[in-house]
Structures are given as C-alpha cells and as structure tokens.
C-alpha cells in the first residue's frame, strides 16, 4: 500500500480533482466543489514541487478545510444580508403596518396585545384606550411598537 501511495503523481491529483468537479455537476449541492478544487491545487503544487505522499494528503486536507471554511463564511454573510430583506414566512416583518383594534386599555410603556391568536409584547409611548385602532410601526426582537392610527 505504501508503495502505491509513493507513486501518486500530479496527474492522479488532477484526475481526482476533475472527477470530483464532474460529480459536483450531478447535484452534490457544493459539497464536492471545494474538494475538487483542493485536489487540483495539490496537483498543481505536485507538478512544480514533488512532495511526499504524506504531505500531499495533509495539503489536500488543509486546502479542503480552508476552502470550505472560506466559502461557508462568505455564504453565511450573504444569507444574513438576504434574510434581512426577506419577508416571506417572517411573521414579525409582515405585521409592520397592520392596524389592530385594542381589546383593553394599555398603559404607556410595555404591555401585551393580542393579534389574531397570538399575544405579543408591545410598547407604546402614550396610554391607549380599549376600542382604539393602533398601527404596528416597528418590531425589535419580539416587541411590537404601536401608535394610535391617525
């Protein structure tokens, strides 16, 4: 087995990289992309600088972890940015601008209001009386900011 590993050259790594990239095209959802690129990197390094088989596999592992981690960081930042602009299936963002009739009097400051089948923490700068129409103007965390509807 050791003798077989000693005979791995740059073409083996390039072939492995291309095979992993081809498998990625079949729908691996990005998992094999970074492994394929890492194998190609090891193949390129092996072309110019012959290294031992142990260092080849360590390089492949380090490149795989590094490229995967870098992509994960970039994707996480992109996902957070797009989540802030998305309203689909985000109940709290869909509540902004809605008008609700109060069931009971609310003092100024924090209190609770019922919207549909859910009670929410609410904040108002002035006291509000029962039967009044209020509009949800903002949401911070789980607190709805409400004002009298004008």
Short mmCIF file of N, CA and C in Angstrom, two decimals:
data_model
loop_
_atom_site.label_atom_id
_atom_site.label_comp_id
_atom_site.label_asym_id
_atom_site.label_seq_id
_atom_site.Cartn_x
_atom_site.Cartn_y
_atom_site.Cartn_z
N UNK A 1 0.83 -1.20 0.00
CA UNK A 1 0.00 0.00 0.00
C UNK A 1 0.87 1.25 0.00
N UNK A 2 1.92 1.25 0.82
CA UNK A 2 2.82 2.40 0.88
C UNK A 2 3.47 2.63 -0.48
N UNK A 3 3.84 1.53 -1.16
CA UNK A 3 4.46 1.66 -2.47
C UNK A 3 3.50 2.30 -3.47
N UNK A 4 2.22 1.94 -3.39
CA UNK A 4 1.21 2.54 -4.25
C UNK A 4 1.09 4.04 -3.97
N UNK A 5 1.08 4.41 -2.70
CA UNK A 5 0.99 5.82 -2.34
C UNK A 5 2.23 6.61 -2.78
N UNK A 6 3.39 5.97 -2.78
CA UNK A 6 4.62 6.63 -3.21
C UNK A 6 4.60 6.98 -4.70
N UNK A 7 3.78 6.29 -5.48
CA UNK A 7 3.75 6.50 -6.92
C UNK A 7 2.65 7.46 -7.37
N UNK A 8 1.99 8.12 -6.44
CA UNK A 8 0.97 9.11 -6.81
C UNK A 8 1.68 10.34 -7.36
N UNK A 9 1.29 10.77 -8.56
CA UNK A 9 1.90 11.96 -9.15
C UNK A 9 0.84 13.03 -9.38
N UNK A 10 1.23 14.10 -10.02
CA UNK A 10 0.32 15.23 -10.20
C UNK A 10 -0.90 14.87 -11.05
N UNK A 11 -0.73 13.95 -12.00
CA UNK A 11 -1.87 13.56 -12.85
C UNK A 11 -2.96 12.87 -12.05
N UNK A 12 -2.58 12.12 -11.04
CA UNK A 12 -3.58 11.47 -10.19
C UNK A 12 -4.42 12.53 -9.45
N UNK A 13 -3.74 13.55 -8.93
CA UNK A 13 -4.46 14.60 -8.21
C UNK A 13 -5.34 15.42 -9.15
N UNK A 14 -4.83 15.72 -10.33
CA UNK A 14 -5.63 16.47 -11.30
C UNK A 14 -6.83 15.63 -11.73
N UNK A 15 -6.63 14.35 -11.96
CA UNK A 15 -7.74 13.46 -12.32
C UNK A 15 -8.77 13.37 -11.21
N UNK A 16 -8.30 13.26 -9.96
CA UNK A 16 -9.23 13.23 -8.82
C UNK A 16 -10.01 14.54 -8.73
N UNK A 17 -9.31 15.65 -8.91
CA UNK A 17 -9.98 16.94 -8.86
C UNK A 17 -11.04 17.08 -9.93
N UNK A 18 -10.71 16.68 -11.15
CA UNK A 18 -11.69 16.76 -12.25
C UNK A 18 -12.86 15.80 -12.02
N UNK A 19 -12.58 14.62 -11.48
CA UNK A 19 -13.66 13.67 -11.18
C UNK A 19 -14.60 14.23 -10.11
N UNK A 20 -14.03 14.86 -9.08
CA UNK A 20 -14.86 15.46 -8.03
C UNK A 20 -15.69 16.62 -8.58
N UNK A 21 -15.09 17.43 -9.46
CA UNK A 21 -15.85 18.53 -10.07
C UNK A 21 -16.95 18.00 -10.98
N UNK A 22 -16.66 16.92 -11.70
CA UNK A 22 -17.70 16.31 -12.56
C UNK A 22 -18.82 15.75 -11.71
N UNK A 23 -18.49 15.13 -10.58
CA UNK A 23 -19.52 14.60 -9.68
C UNK A 23 -20.35 15.75 -9.09
N UNK A 24 -19.72 16.87 -8.88
CA UNK A 24 -20.43 18.05 -8.37
C UNK A 24 -21.51 18.49 -9.35
N UNK A 25 -21.23 18.37 -10.63
CA UNK A 25 -22.20 18.74 -11.65
C UNK A 25 -23.46 17.89 -11.61
N UNK A 26 -23.37 16.72 -11.01
CA UNK A 26 -24.53 15.83 -10.91
C UNK A 26 -25.47 16.22 -9.78
N UNK A 27 -25.09 17.23 -9.01
CA UNK A 27 -26.01 17.75 -8.00
C UNK A 27 -25.59 17.49 -6.57
N UNK A 28 -24.35 17.68 -6.25
CA UNK A 28 -23.89 17.45 -4.88
C UNK A 28 -24.07 18.69 -4.00
N UNK A 29 -24.68 19.74 -4.52
CA UNK A 29 -25.01 20.95 -3.76
C UNK A 29 -23.79 21.66 -3.18
N UNK A 30 -22.66 21.60 -3.84
CA UNK A 30 -21.48 22.33 -3.40
C UNK A 30 -20.51 21.54 -2.54
N UNK A 31 -20.88 20.37 -2.10
CA UNK A 31 -20.02 19.61 -1.20
C UNK A 31 -18.72 19.16 -1.87
N UNK A 32 -18.81 18.76 -3.12
CA UNK A 32 -17.62 18.24 -3.80
C UNK A 32 -16.82 19.31 -4.53
N UNK A 33 -17.39 20.51 -4.65
CA UNK A 33 -16.71 21.59 -5.35
C UNK A 33 -15.38 21.92 -4.69
N UNK A 34 -15.40 22.11 -3.40
CA UNK A 34 -14.20 22.53 -2.68
C UNK A 34 -13.19 21.40 -2.56
N UNK A 35 -13.65 20.17 -2.49
CA UNK A 35 -12.73 19.02 -2.50
C UNK A 35 -12.04 18.91 -3.86
N UNK A 36 -12.81 19.12 -4.93
CA UNK A 36 -12.24 19.07 -6.28
C UNK A 36 -11.21 20.16 -6.51
N UNK A 37 -11.52 21.36 -6.06
CA UNK A 37 -10.56 22.46 -6.21
C UNK A 37 -9.31 22.18 -5.38
N UNK A 38 -9.47 21.60 -4.20
CA UNK A 38 -8.32 21.28 -3.35
C UNK A 38 -7.44 20.22 -4.00
N UNK A 39 -8.05 19.21 -4.61
CA UNK A 39 -7.27 18.18 -5.30
C UNK A 39 -6.51 18.79 -6.48
N UNK A 40 -7.14 19.71 -7.22
CA UNK A 40 -6.45 20.38 -8.32
C UNK A 40 -5.28 21.21 -7.81
N UNK A 41 -5.46 21.87 -6.67
CA UNK A 41 -4.35 22.65 -6.08
C UNK A 41 -3.17 21.75 -5.72
N UNK A 42 -3.46 20.60 -5.14
CA UNK A 42 -2.39 19.66 -4.80
C UNK A 42 -1.70 19.18 -6.08
N UNK A 43 -2.48 18.93 -7.14
CA UNK A 43 -1.91 18.52 -8.41
C UNK A 43 -1.00 19.57 -9.00
N UNK A 44 -1.39 20.84 -8.92
CA UNK A 44 -0.57 21.93 -9.44
C UNK A 44 0.72 22.05 -8.63
N UNK A 45 0.61 21.97 -7.31
CA UNK A 45 1.81 22.04 -6.46
C UNK A 45 2.74 20.87 -6.76
N UNK A 46 2.16 19.68 -6.91
CA UNK A 46 2.95 18.47 -7.20
C UNK A 46 3.65 18.57 -8.55
N UNK A 47 3.07 19.32 -9.49
CA UNK A 47 3.69 19.50 -10.81
C UNK A 47 5.03 20.22 -10.70
N UNK A 48 5.08 21.28 -9.91
CA UNK A 48 6.29 22.09 -9.81
C UNK A 48 7.22 21.68 -8.68
N UNK A 49 6.66 21.05 -7.65
CA UNK A 49 7.48 20.72 -6.49
C UNK A 49 7.08 19.34 -5.98
N UNK A 50 7.83 18.32 -6.32
CA UNK A 50 7.48 16.98 -5.84
C UNK A 50 7.52 16.93 -4.31
N UNK A 51 6.45 16.43 -3.72
CA UNK A 51 6.36 16.32 -2.27
C UNK A 51 5.96 14.89 -1.90
N UNK A 52 6.23 14.50 -0.69
CA UNK A 52 5.92 13.14 -0.26
C UNK A 52 4.42 12.91 -0.23
N UNK A 53 4.03 11.64 -0.26
CA UNK A 53 2.61 11.32 -0.28
C UNK A 53 1.91 11.77 1.01
N UNK A 54 2.65 11.75 2.13
CA UNK A 54 2.06 12.20 3.38
C UNK A 54 1.72 13.69 3.30
N UNK A 55 2.66 14.48 2.78
CA UNK A 55 2.44 15.91 2.65
C UNK A 55 1.36 16.22 1.61
N UNK A 56 1.25 15.38 0.60
CA UNK A 56 0.19 15.56 -0.39
C UNK A 56 -1.19 15.45 0.28
N UNK A 57 -1.37 14.41 1.09
CA UNK A 57 -2.67 14.21 1.75
C UNK A 57 -2.93 15.25 2.82
N UNK A 58 -1.89 15.66 3.53
CA UNK A 58 -2.07 16.74 4.51
C UNK A 58 -2.44 18.03 3.79
N UNK A 59 -1.78 18.32 2.67
CA UNK A 59 -2.10 19.52 1.88
C UNK A 59 -3.54 19.46 1.39
N UNK A 60 -3.95 18.31 0.90
CA UNK A 60 -5.32 18.14 0.43
C UNK A 60 -6.31 18.40 1.57
N UNK A 61 -6.04 17.88 2.74
CA UNK A 61 -6.92 18.11 3.89
C UNK A 61 -6.97 19.57 4.29
N UNK A 62 -5.80 20.20 4.35
CA UNK A 62 -5.76 21.62 4.74
C UNK A 62 -6.46 22.48 3.70
N UNK A 63 -6.20 22.24 2.42
CA UNK A 63 -6.87 23.00 1.37
C UNK A 63 -8.38 22.78 1.42
N UNK A 64 -8.81 21.55 1.63
CA UNK A 64 -10.25 21.25 1.69
C UNK A 64 -10.91 21.99 2.84
N UNK A 65 -10.31 21.92 4.01
CA UNK A 65 -10.89 22.62 5.17
C UNK A 65 -10.88 24.13 4.98
N UNK A 66 -9.79 24.66 4.43
CA UNK A 66 -9.68 26.11 4.24
C UNK A 66 -10.69 26.62 3.22
N UNK A 67 -10.77 25.97 2.06
CA UNK A 67 -11.69 26.44 1.02
C UNK A 67 -13.14 26.30 1.48
N UNK A 68 -13.45 25.21 2.17
CA UNK A 68 -14.81 25.02 2.66
C UNK A 68 -15.15 26.07 3.70
N UNK A 69 -14.23 26.34 4.61
CA UNK A 69 -14.47 27.34 5.65
C UNK A 69 -14.63 28.72 5.04
N UNK A 70 -13.78 29.10 4.08
CA UNK A 70 -13.89 30.41 3.44
C UNK A 70 -15.23 30.57 2.73
N UNK A 71 -15.66 29.52 2.03
CA UNK A 71 -16.96 29.59 1.35
C UNK A 71 -18.08 29.69 2.37
N UNK A 72 -18.00 28.94 3.46
CA UNK A 72 -19.04 28.99 4.47
C UNK A 72 -19.17 30.40 5.05
N UNK A 73 -18.03 31.05 5.32
CA UNK A 73 -18.05 32.41 5.86
C UNK A 73 -18.71 33.38 4.87
N UNK A 74 -18.35 33.25 3.59
CA UNK A 74 -18.93 34.13 2.58
C UNK A 74 -20.43 33.87 2.44
N UNK A 75 -20.84 32.63 2.42
CA UNK A 75 -22.24 32.27 2.26
C UNK A 75 -23.06 32.71 3.47
N UNK A 76 -22.50 32.58 4.67
CA UNK A 76 -23.20 33.00 5.88
C UNK A 76 -23.47 34.50 5.85
N UNK A 77 -22.49 35.28 5.42
CA UNK A 77 -22.66 36.73 5.33
C UNK A 77 -23.74 37.06 4.30
N UNK A 78 -23.73 36.37 3.18
CA UNK A 78 -24.72 36.60 2.14
C UNK A 78 -26.12 36.21 2.62
N UNK A 79 -26.23 35.09 3.33
CA UNK A 79 -27.53 34.64 3.84
C UNK A 79 -28.10 35.61 4.86
N UNK A 80 -27.26 36.11 5.74
CA UNK A 80 -27.74 37.08 6.74
C UNK A 80 -28.23 38.35 6.06
N UNK A 81 -27.50 38.80 5.04
CA UNK A 81 -27.89 40.01 4.32
C UNK A 81 -29.24 39.80 3.62
N UNK A 82 -29.42 38.68 2.96
CA UNK A 82 -30.67 38.45 2.23
C UNK A 82 -31.83 38.16 3.19
N UNK A 83 -31.56 37.58 4.36
CA UNK A 83 -32.63 37.33 5.33
C UNK A 83 -33.20 38.63 5.87
N UNK A 84 -32.37 39.65 6.00
CA UNK A 84 -32.86 40.93 6.50
C UNK A 84 -33.84 41.58 5.54
N UNK A 85 -33.74 41.28 4.24
CA UNK A 85 -34.62 41.88 3.25
C UNK A 85 -35.81 40.99 2.92
N UNK A 86 -35.82 39.77 3.36
CA UNK A 86 -36.86 38.81 3.03
C UNK A 86 -38.05 38.97 3.98
N UNK A 87 -39.26 38.89 3.43
CA UNK A 87 -40.45 38.98 4.26
C UNK A 87 -41.26 37.69 4.26
N UNK A 88 -41.03 36.83 3.30
CA UNK A 88 -41.78 35.59 3.20
C UNK A 88 -41.52 34.71 4.42
N UNK A 89 -42.57 34.23 5.04
CA UNK A 89 -42.51 33.36 6.22
C UNK A 89 -41.84 34.02 7.43
N UNK A 90 -41.87 35.33 7.49
CA UNK A 90 -41.36 36.04 8.65
C UNK A 90 -42.51 36.87 9.21
N UNK A 91 -43.25 36.23 10.10
CA UNK A 91 -44.48 36.81 10.65
C UNK A 91 -44.25 38.21 11.20
N UNK A 92 -43.16 38.41 11.90
CA UNK A 92 -42.95 39.71 12.52
C UNK A 92 -42.83 40.82 11.49
N UNK A 93 -42.12 40.60 10.40
CA UNK A 93 -41.99 41.62 9.37
C UNK A 93 -43.31 41.88 8.65
N UNK A 94 -44.16 40.85 8.57
CA UNK A 94 -45.44 41.01 7.91
C UNK A 94 -46.41 41.81 8.76
N UNK A 95 -46.15 41.92 10.06
CA UNK A 95 -47.04 42.66 10.94
C UNK A 95 -46.88 44.17 10.82
N UNK A 96 -45.72 44.64 10.40
CA UNK A 96 -45.48 46.08 10.31
C UNK A 96 -46.48 46.71 9.33
N UNK A 97 -47.14 47.76 9.82
CA UNK A 97 -48.14 48.45 9.01
C UNK A 97 -49.56 47.97 9.24
N UNK A 98 -49.75 46.86 9.95
CA UNK A 98 -51.10 46.37 10.21
C UNK A 98 -51.79 47.22 11.26
N UNK A 99 -53.10 47.27 11.14
CA UNK A 99 -53.93 48.00 12.09
C UNK A 99 -54.69 47.00 12.94
N UNK A 100 -54.74 47.27 14.26
CA UNK A 100 -55.39 46.36 15.20
C UNK A 100 -56.29 47.19 16.12
N UNK A 101 -57.46 46.65 16.45
CA UNK A 101 -58.34 47.29 17.42
C UNK A 101 -58.03 46.70 18.79
N UNK A 102 -57.79 47.55 19.76
CA UNK A 102 -57.41 47.10 21.10
C UNK A 102 -58.61 46.53 21.85
N UNK A 103 -58.37 45.43 22.57
CA UNK A 103 -59.41 44.80 23.39
C UNK A 103 -59.51 45.44 24.77
N UNK A 104 -58.41 45.99 25.24
CA UNK A 104 -58.37 46.56 26.58
C UNK A 104 -57.43 47.77 26.61
N UNK A 105 -57.52 48.54 27.68
CA UNK A 105 -56.66 49.71 27.83
C UNK A 105 -55.21 49.28 27.98
N UNK A 106 -54.31 50.09 27.41
CA UNK A 106 -52.88 49.82 27.54
C UNK A 106 -52.20 51.05 28.14
N UNK A 107 -51.40 50.85 29.17
CA UNK A 107 -50.65 51.98 29.73
C UNK A 107 -49.47 52.33 28.83
N UNK A 108 -48.90 53.49 29.05
CA UNK A 108 -47.70 53.87 28.31
C UNK A 108 -46.57 52.93 28.73
N UNK A 109 -45.70 52.60 27.81
CA UNK A 109 -44.60 51.68 28.09
C UNK A 109 -44.91 50.29 27.57
N UNK A 110 -44.35 49.29 28.25
CA UNK A 110 -44.54 47.91 27.80
C UNK A 110 -45.86 47.34 28.29
N UNK A 111 -46.48 46.56 27.42
CA UNK A 111 -47.71 45.84 27.76
C UNK A 111 -47.84 44.68 26.79
N UNK A 112 -49.02 44.06 26.75
CA UNK A 112 -49.25 42.94 25.83
C UNK A 112 -50.52 43.19 25.04
N UNK A 113 -50.48 42.84 23.75
CA UNK A 113 -51.69 42.94 22.92
C UNK A 113 -51.90 41.60 22.22
N UNK A 114 -53.15 41.39 21.83
CA UNK A 114 -53.48 40.16 21.11
C UNK A 114 -53.73 40.50 19.65
N UNK A 115 -53.02 39.76 18.79
CA UNK A 115 -53.20 39.89 17.35
C UNK A 115 -53.51 38.49 16.84
N UNK A 116 -54.70 38.34 16.26
CA UNK A 116 -55.19 37.02 15.81
C UNK A 116 -55.18 36.06 16.99
N UNK A 117 -54.40 35.00 16.94
CA UNK A 117 -54.40 34.01 18.02
C UNK A 117 -53.13 34.08 18.87
N UNK A 118 -52.37 35.17 18.77
CA UNK A 118 -51.10 35.28 19.47
C UNK A 118 -51.06 36.56 20.29
N UNK A 119 -50.49 36.47 21.48
CA UNK A 119 -50.26 37.68 22.26
C UNK A 119 -48.81 38.10 22.07
N UNK A 120 -48.62 39.40 21.96
CA UNK A 120 -47.30 39.96 21.70
C UNK A 120 -46.96 40.99 22.76
N UNK A 121 -45.67 41.13 23.04
CA UNK A 121 -45.21 42.24 23.85
C UNK A 121 -45.29 43.48 22.99
N UNK A 122 -45.81 44.57 23.57
CA UNK A 122 -45.99 45.79 22.80
C UNK A 122 -45.47 46.98 23.60
N UNK A 123 -45.05 48.00 22.88
CA UNK A 123 -44.56 49.21 23.52
C UNK A 123 -45.26 50.40 22.89
N UNK A 124 -45.77 51.28 23.75
CA UNK A 124 -46.42 52.49 23.28
C UNK A 124 -45.89 53.66 24.11
N UNK A 125 -45.70 54.80 23.47
CA UNK A 125 -45.20 55.97 24.19
C UNK A 125 -46.30 56.68 24.98
N UNK A 126 -47.57 56.45 24.62
CA UNK A 126 -48.68 57.08 25.33
C UNK A 126 -49.70 56.02 25.70
N UNK A 127 -50.52 56.29 26.70
CA UNK A 127 -51.57 55.33 27.06
C UNK A 127 -52.61 55.24 25.93
N UNK A 128 -53.11 54.03 25.72
CA UNK A 128 -54.09 53.79 24.66
C UNK A 128 -55.33 53.16 25.30
N UNK A 129 -56.51 53.54 24.81
CA UNK A 129 -57.74 53.03 25.41
C UNK A 129 -58.34 51.91 24.56
N UNK A 130 -59.18 51.10 25.19
CA UNK A 130 -59.84 49.97 24.52
C UNK A 130 -60.69 50.48 23.37
N UNK A 131 -60.74 49.71 22.29
CA UNK A 131 -61.51 50.06 21.12
C UNK A 131 -60.78 50.95 20.14
N UNK A 132 -59.65 51.47 20.53
CA UNK A 132 -58.87 52.36 19.67
C UNK A 132 -58.15 51.56 18.60
N UNK A 133 -58.01 52.12 17.40
CA UNK A 133 -57.23 51.49 16.34
C UNK A 133 -55.76 51.91 16.51
N UNK A 134 -54.88 50.91 16.51
CA UNK A 134 -53.44 51.18 16.60
C UNK A 134 -52.75 50.55 15.41
N UNK A 135 -51.64 51.16 15.04
CA UNK A 135 -50.85 50.65 13.93
C UNK A 135 -49.50 50.16 14.45
N UNK A 136 -49.05 49.03 13.92
CA UNK A 136 -47.73 48.48 14.28
C UNK A 136 -46.71 49.20 13.41
N UNK A 137 -45.81 49.94 14.05
CA UNK A 137 -44.86 50.76 13.29
C UNK A 137 -43.48 50.14 13.18
N UNK A 138 -43.11 49.29 14.15
CA UNK A 138 -41.77 48.71 14.13
C UNK A 138 -41.76 47.47 15.01
N UNK A 139 -40.75 46.65 14.81
CA UNK A 139 -40.55 45.46 15.63
C UNK A 139 -39.08 45.35 15.95
N UNK A 140 -38.78 45.19 17.23
CA UNK A 140 -37.41 44.96 17.66
C UNK A 140 -37.43 43.72 18.54
N UNK A 141 -36.81 42.66 18.02
CA UNK A 141 -36.85 41.38 18.74
C UNK A 141 -38.26 40.85 18.72
N UNK A 142 -38.88 40.74 19.91
CA UNK A 142 -40.26 40.25 19.98
C UNK A 142 -41.20 41.33 20.50
N UNK A 143 -40.76 42.57 20.48
CA UNK A 143 -41.58 43.68 20.97
C UNK A 143 -42.11 44.47 19.78
N UNK A 144 -43.45 44.62 19.74
CA UNK A 144 -44.08 45.42 18.71
C UNK A 144 -44.18 46.86 19.19
N UNK A 145 -43.85 47.81 18.35
CA UNK A 145 -44.00 49.22 18.67
C UNK A 145 -45.29 49.69 18.01
N UNK A 146 -46.20 50.22 18.83
CA UNK A 146 -47.52 50.58 18.32
C UNK A 146 -47.79 52.06 18.57
N UNK A 147 -48.61 52.64 17.69
CA UNK A 147 -49.05 54.03 17.81
C UNK A 147 -50.51 54.10 17.44
N UNK A 148 -51.16 55.14 17.92
CA UNK A 148 -52.56 55.36 17.57
C UNK A 148 -52.67 55.60 16.07
N UNK A 149 -53.64 54.95 15.44
CA UNK A 149 -53.85 55.09 13.99
C UNK A 149 -54.43 56.47 13.74
N UNK A 150 -53.86 57.18 12.81
CA UNK A 150 -54.32 58.53 12.52
C UNK A 150 -55.23 58.56 11.33
#
